[in-house]
Amino acid sequence: MRALLVVNPAATTTSARTRDVLIHALASEMKLEAVTTEYRGHARDLGRQAAESDDIDLVVALGGDGTVNEVVNGLLHNGPAPGHVPGLAVVPGGSTNVFARALGLPNDAVEATGALLDALREGSERTVGLGLTSGTPGTEDEAVPSRWFTFNAGLGFDAGVVGRVEQQRERGRKSTHALYVRQVLRQLLGEPSRRQGTITMERPGEDAVTELLLCIASNTAPWTFLGNRPMYASPKASFDTGLDVFGLSRMSTASVARYGTQLLTSSPERGPHGKHALSLHDLSEFTLHSKAPLPLQMDGDHLGLRTSVTFTGVRRALRVIV
């Protein structure tokens, strides 16, 4: 087997020495080429080159969810073709690693490498569904390029939090769960209106849902992790179904306290629920429109402001070694 290892040197939880050990371990089992990313989008470019080559069987992403997202978008640049596109393997090196952990991989890079090698020896893989966003035809965002996401995407409040975290990281702050919690509180204090949202959700054959303050599309569960605690915004979300949606139409102090507590105590059986919560399961397609530009995030990366985004759940999009 010939494999390409895409290494993010800025991965939060792996040192240069650890990365060297992992590279040697993988190289002992396959013909391995390791490339270190040098700029934002480099992992996407490497994934695309691998997909367009004739001799790469596997792409291994060593990094966090952002690195994985870029590799996936490169692999699927010309669309899904699980039998013809190289498979994907993940060695978690970020601060949260939602995609890897949702696949059942250990959150430790060394242990995950061992699990990957076992899976390769046993020929163990699965084909997972993914989410796809695109600019909505007939809107000012229709020319925005399509982009894949592996575990979630959000428009509104949660994307604003992600943007704040990225700003702090650009100033030299380390990505920690405490940093995320602080930015959640600051986003709450800075939210111009927490009682009436600007987002409208439209889907074929159904009435529109209006005045949402945030809307999160999940491709798997859990939604994210706070340390080792999984949090389930959409407990039924799965790599084997379409997209699940969680939305909120009110974020008063009382509502935030209620839904925040429900998230912290959520489980695979029960997520946040109540009068102002929207929960939808296994959607193939829907569109979010906003009266004012709102931040969009995908797999934890802030992608700027949008007024309209179309979401599609694509089943059996990519082979993953696991």
XYZ file of C-alpha atoms in Angstrom:
322
model
C 0.000 0.000 0.000
C 1.201 3.497 -0.831
C 0.076 6.234 1.530
C 0.411 9.976 1.898
C 0.734 11.314 5.435
C -0.385 14.922 5.793
C 1.189 16.407 8.928
C 0.044 19.635 10.558
C 3.130 20.886 12.459
C 0.937 23.168 14.565
C -1.207 20.278 15.860
C -2.009 21.107 19.467
C -1.331 17.825 21.230
C 1.592 16.262 19.344
C 5.258 17.216 19.665
C 7.829 16.932 16.886
C 9.292 13.868 18.610
C 5.882 12.186 18.811
C 5.230 12.904 15.145
C 8.577 11.325 14.214
C 7.681 8.182 16.179
C 4.290 7.957 14.458
C 5.827 8.439 11.019
C 8.309 5.618 11.637
C 5.535 3.331 12.902
C 3.378 3.943 9.829
C 6.332 3.687 7.439
C 7.091 0.212 8.781
C 3.756 -1.043 7.401
C 3.405 0.828 4.096
C 5.197 2.871 1.479
C 4.787 6.258 3.102
C 5.372 9.800 1.936
C 5.061 12.383 4.700
C 4.395 16.038 3.858
C 4.225 18.847 6.406
C 1.642 21.542 5.705
C 3.003 25.041 5.174
C -0.067 27.233 4.747
C -3.806 27.276 5.296
C -5.366 25.140 2.588
C -2.197 23.105 1.976
C -3.815 19.919 3.335
C -6.691 20.415 0.894
C -4.254 20.781 -1.989
C -2.424 17.616 -0.925
C -5.692 15.690 -0.665
C -6.691 16.801 -4.164
C -3.307 15.766 -5.590
C -3.678 12.349 -3.959
C -7.183 11.929 -5.400
C -5.952 12.810 -8.882
C -2.917 10.525 -8.748
C -2.964 6.905 -9.850
C -0.867 5.372 -7.114
C -2.033 6.721 -3.725
C -4.222 4.221 -1.864
C -4.582 6.039 1.444
C -4.273 9.540 2.888
C -3.524 9.792 6.599
C -4.311 13.116 8.305
C -2.207 13.841 11.390
C -3.742 16.887 13.027
C -6.981 18.278 14.356
C -10.441 18.563 12.841
C -9.381 21.476 10.639
C -6.653 19.386 9.007
C -9.089 16.508 8.464
C -11.629 18.874 6.908
C -9.068 20.212 4.455
C -7.919 16.713 3.442
C -11.523 15.595 2.928
C -12.287 18.613 0.763
C -9.223 17.828 -1.333
C -10.113 14.156 -1.707
C -13.675 15.012 -2.738
C -12.841 17.985 -4.959
C -14.426 16.187 -7.917
C -17.170 14.579 -5.846
C -17.601 11.263 -4.012
C -16.316 8.079 -5.608
C -15.562 5.698 -2.702
C -14.255 2.948 -4.974
C -11.849 5.257 -6.804
C -10.829 7.973 -4.322
C -8.088 7.073 -1.805
C -9.295 6.058 1.628
C -8.897 8.334 4.640
C -7.262 7.564 7.976
C -7.022 9.948 10.925
C -4.451 10.287 13.691
C -5.851 12.868 16.141
C -3.519 15.711 17.015
C -5.857 18.601 17.791
C -7.450 19.841 20.984
C -10.878 18.228 20.456
C -10.711 15.730 17.540
C -14.470 15.294 17.178
C -14.356 13.381 13.893
C -11.770 10.853 15.065
C -13.520 10.263 18.382
C -16.923 9.936 16.698
C -15.374 7.141 14.617
C -14.420 5.400 17.858
C -10.682 6.112 17.665
C -8.640 6.752 20.826
C -8.002 10.439 21.491
C -4.299 9.722 21.992
C -2.187 9.924 18.821
C 0.019 6.939 19.688
C -2.924 4.713 20.596
C -4.818 5.844 17.506
C -1.827 4.944 15.320
C -1.848 1.452 16.831
C -5.573 1.154 16.133
C -5.019 2.344 12.550
C -2.298 -0.244 11.935
C -4.564 -2.976 13.327
C -7.385 -1.832 11.044
C -5.106 -1.885 8.008
C -3.899 -5.401 8.789
C -7.501 -6.572 9.210
C -8.830 -4.671 6.190
C -11.307 -2.853 8.426
C -13.032 0.175 6.912
C -16.415 1.880 6.642
C -17.974 4.268 4.164
C -19.378 7.325 5.904
C -21.832 10.008 4.907
C -20.783 13.667 4.967
C -22.369 17.087 4.864
C -22.011 19.506 1.960
C -22.717 23.238 1.915
C -23.128 25.414 -1.135
C -24.229 28.902 -2.084
C -27.976 29.088 -2.605
C -29.041 29.800 -6.218
C -30.661 33.194 -6.657
C -28.980 34.749 -3.617
C -25.941 36.965 -3.190
C -24.026 33.917 -1.896
C -24.753 31.650 -4.872
C -21.155 31.919 -6.137
C -19.659 30.700 -2.841
C -17.811 27.404 -3.530
C -19.239 24.174 -2.139
C -17.507 22.742 0.910
C -17.699 19.417 2.743
C -17.918 18.977 6.496
C -17.340 15.808 8.489
C -19.206 16.308 11.771
C -21.017 19.650 12.050
C -21.619 23.086 10.597
C -23.375 26.029 12.175
C -24.813 29.401 11.234
C -25.209 32.070 13.902
C -24.211 31.946 17.546
C -21.913 28.900 17.623
C -20.038 30.140 14.551
C -19.554 33.467 16.298
C -17.914 31.627 19.192
C -15.602 29.797 16.775
C -14.620 33.133 15.223
C -13.781 34.574 18.627
C -11.640 31.540 19.472
C -9.735 31.878 16.182
C -9.055 35.535 16.946
C -7.615 34.578 20.324
C -5.454 31.850 18.763
C -4.077 34.344 16.237
C -2.983 36.426 19.237
C -1.018 33.499 20.596
C -3.561 31.942 22.955
C -3.509 28.158 23.191
C -6.654 26.325 22.127
C -8.173 24.979 25.331
C -11.666 24.128 26.496
C -11.459 27.001 28.991
C -10.820 29.366 26.088
C -13.993 28.134 24.361
C -16.067 28.590 27.509
C -14.831 32.178 27.921
C -15.681 32.994 24.312
C -19.178 31.509 24.727
C -19.797 33.934 27.581
C -18.398 36.874 25.606
C -20.506 35.953 22.589
C -23.588 35.900 24.812
C -22.822 39.337 26.194
C -22.156 40.683 22.712
C -25.189 39.160 21.011
C -27.231 42.137 19.714
C -30.578 40.349 20.018
C -31.165 37.182 21.961
C -34.949 37.218 21.754
C -35.665 37.252 18.017
C -33.492 35.482 15.469
C -32.869 36.323 11.837
C -32.544 32.784 10.420
C -35.260 31.072 8.362
C -34.977 27.371 7.557
C -36.586 26.068 4.376
C -36.853 22.443 3.239
C -38.774 20.771 0.418
C -42.407 19.997 1.198
C -42.382 21.555 4.675
C -43.373 24.870 6.242
C -40.510 27.283 6.858
C -39.149 27.654 10.386
C -38.493 31.312 11.179
C -36.717 33.523 13.723
C -33.932 31.099 14.662
C -30.904 32.534 16.465
C -28.648 29.609 15.689
C -28.836 26.501 13.585
C -26.426 23.551 13.808
C -26.296 20.755 11.240
C -24.795 17.541 12.627
C -23.448 14.643 10.604
C -22.677 12.492 13.647
C -23.000 12.394 17.407
C -21.694 13.677 19.724
C -21.774 17.283 18.543
C -18.546 18.140 20.386
C -16.589 17.405 23.549
C -15.897 19.526 26.604
C -12.743 17.826 27.817
C -13.724 14.168 27.984
C -17.434 14.945 28.267
C -19.373 14.340 25.035
C -22.194 16.785 24.288
C -25.151 15.810 22.130
C -27.007 18.574 20.312
C -28.560 15.954 17.998
C -28.216 12.516 19.640
C -29.635 10.580 16.658
C -27.170 12.018 14.135
C -25.133 9.335 12.375
C -22.561 8.829 9.631
C -25.111 6.410 8.135
C -28.030 8.855 7.748
C -28.664 12.356 6.436
C -28.131 15.523 8.468
C -29.709 16.333 11.820
C -30.549 19.904 12.806
C -30.650 21.633 16.169
C -31.838 25.215 16.389
C -32.816 27.770 19.009
C -35.312 30.579 18.583
C -34.622 32.259 21.913
C -31.531 32.914 24.001
C -32.686 34.895 26.995
C -30.718 34.418 30.203
C -33.185 31.795 31.396
C -33.170 29.994 28.040
C -29.376 29.951 27.881
C -29.192 28.517 31.390
C -31.775 25.832 30.575
C -30.390 24.715 27.221
C -26.793 25.040 28.397
C -27.527 22.708 31.291
C -29.298 20.285 28.960
C -26.257 20.233 26.681
C -23.883 19.570 29.566
C -26.071 16.697 30.768
C -27.040 15.418 27.312
C -26.674 11.758 26.400
C -27.074 9.470 23.360
C -30.715 9.094 24.437
C -31.650 12.749 25.026
C -30.446 16.132 23.835
C -31.635 19.707 24.442
C -35.391 20.079 24.173
C -38.116 22.600 24.902
C -40.441 25.239 23.506
C -37.707 27.230 21.767
C -35.614 24.273 20.561
C -35.825 22.783 17.070
C -34.743 19.159 16.537
C -34.940 17.455 13.143
C -33.512 14.090 12.068
C -32.151 12.609 8.824
C -32.593 15.498 6.373
C -31.376 15.234 2.788
C -31.438 18.954 2.010
C -32.398 22.287 3.544
C -31.516 25.961 3.199
C -30.836 28.600 5.829
C -31.525 32.249 4.999
C -30.687 35.168 7.270
C -32.014 38.717 7.191
C -28.517 39.918 8.145
C -25.091 38.370 7.452
C -24.174 35.801 10.113
C -20.982 33.841 10.792
C -20.695 30.310 9.384
C -18.494 27.565 10.828
C -17.723 24.101 9.506
C -15.888 21.461 11.536
C -14.753 24.195 13.908
C -13.358 26.577 11.257
C -14.815 30.069 10.871
C -15.668 30.733 7.208
C -16.879 34.319 7.324
C -20.353 35.838 7.042
C -23.206 34.418 4.962
C -26.847 35.305 4.329
C -27.861 32.035 2.677
C -26.448 28.496 2.774
C -27.838 25.264 1.304
C -26.998 22.039 3.159
C -27.019 18.537 1.667
C -26.531 15.224 3.430
C -24.529 12.902 1.162
C -24.619 9.257 2.166
C -21.672 6.914 1.583
C -19.350 9.695 0.500
C -15.914 8.529 1.682
C -14.070 5.382 2.758
C -12.474 5.625 6.203
C -10.033 3.154 7.724
C -11.223 2.421 11.246
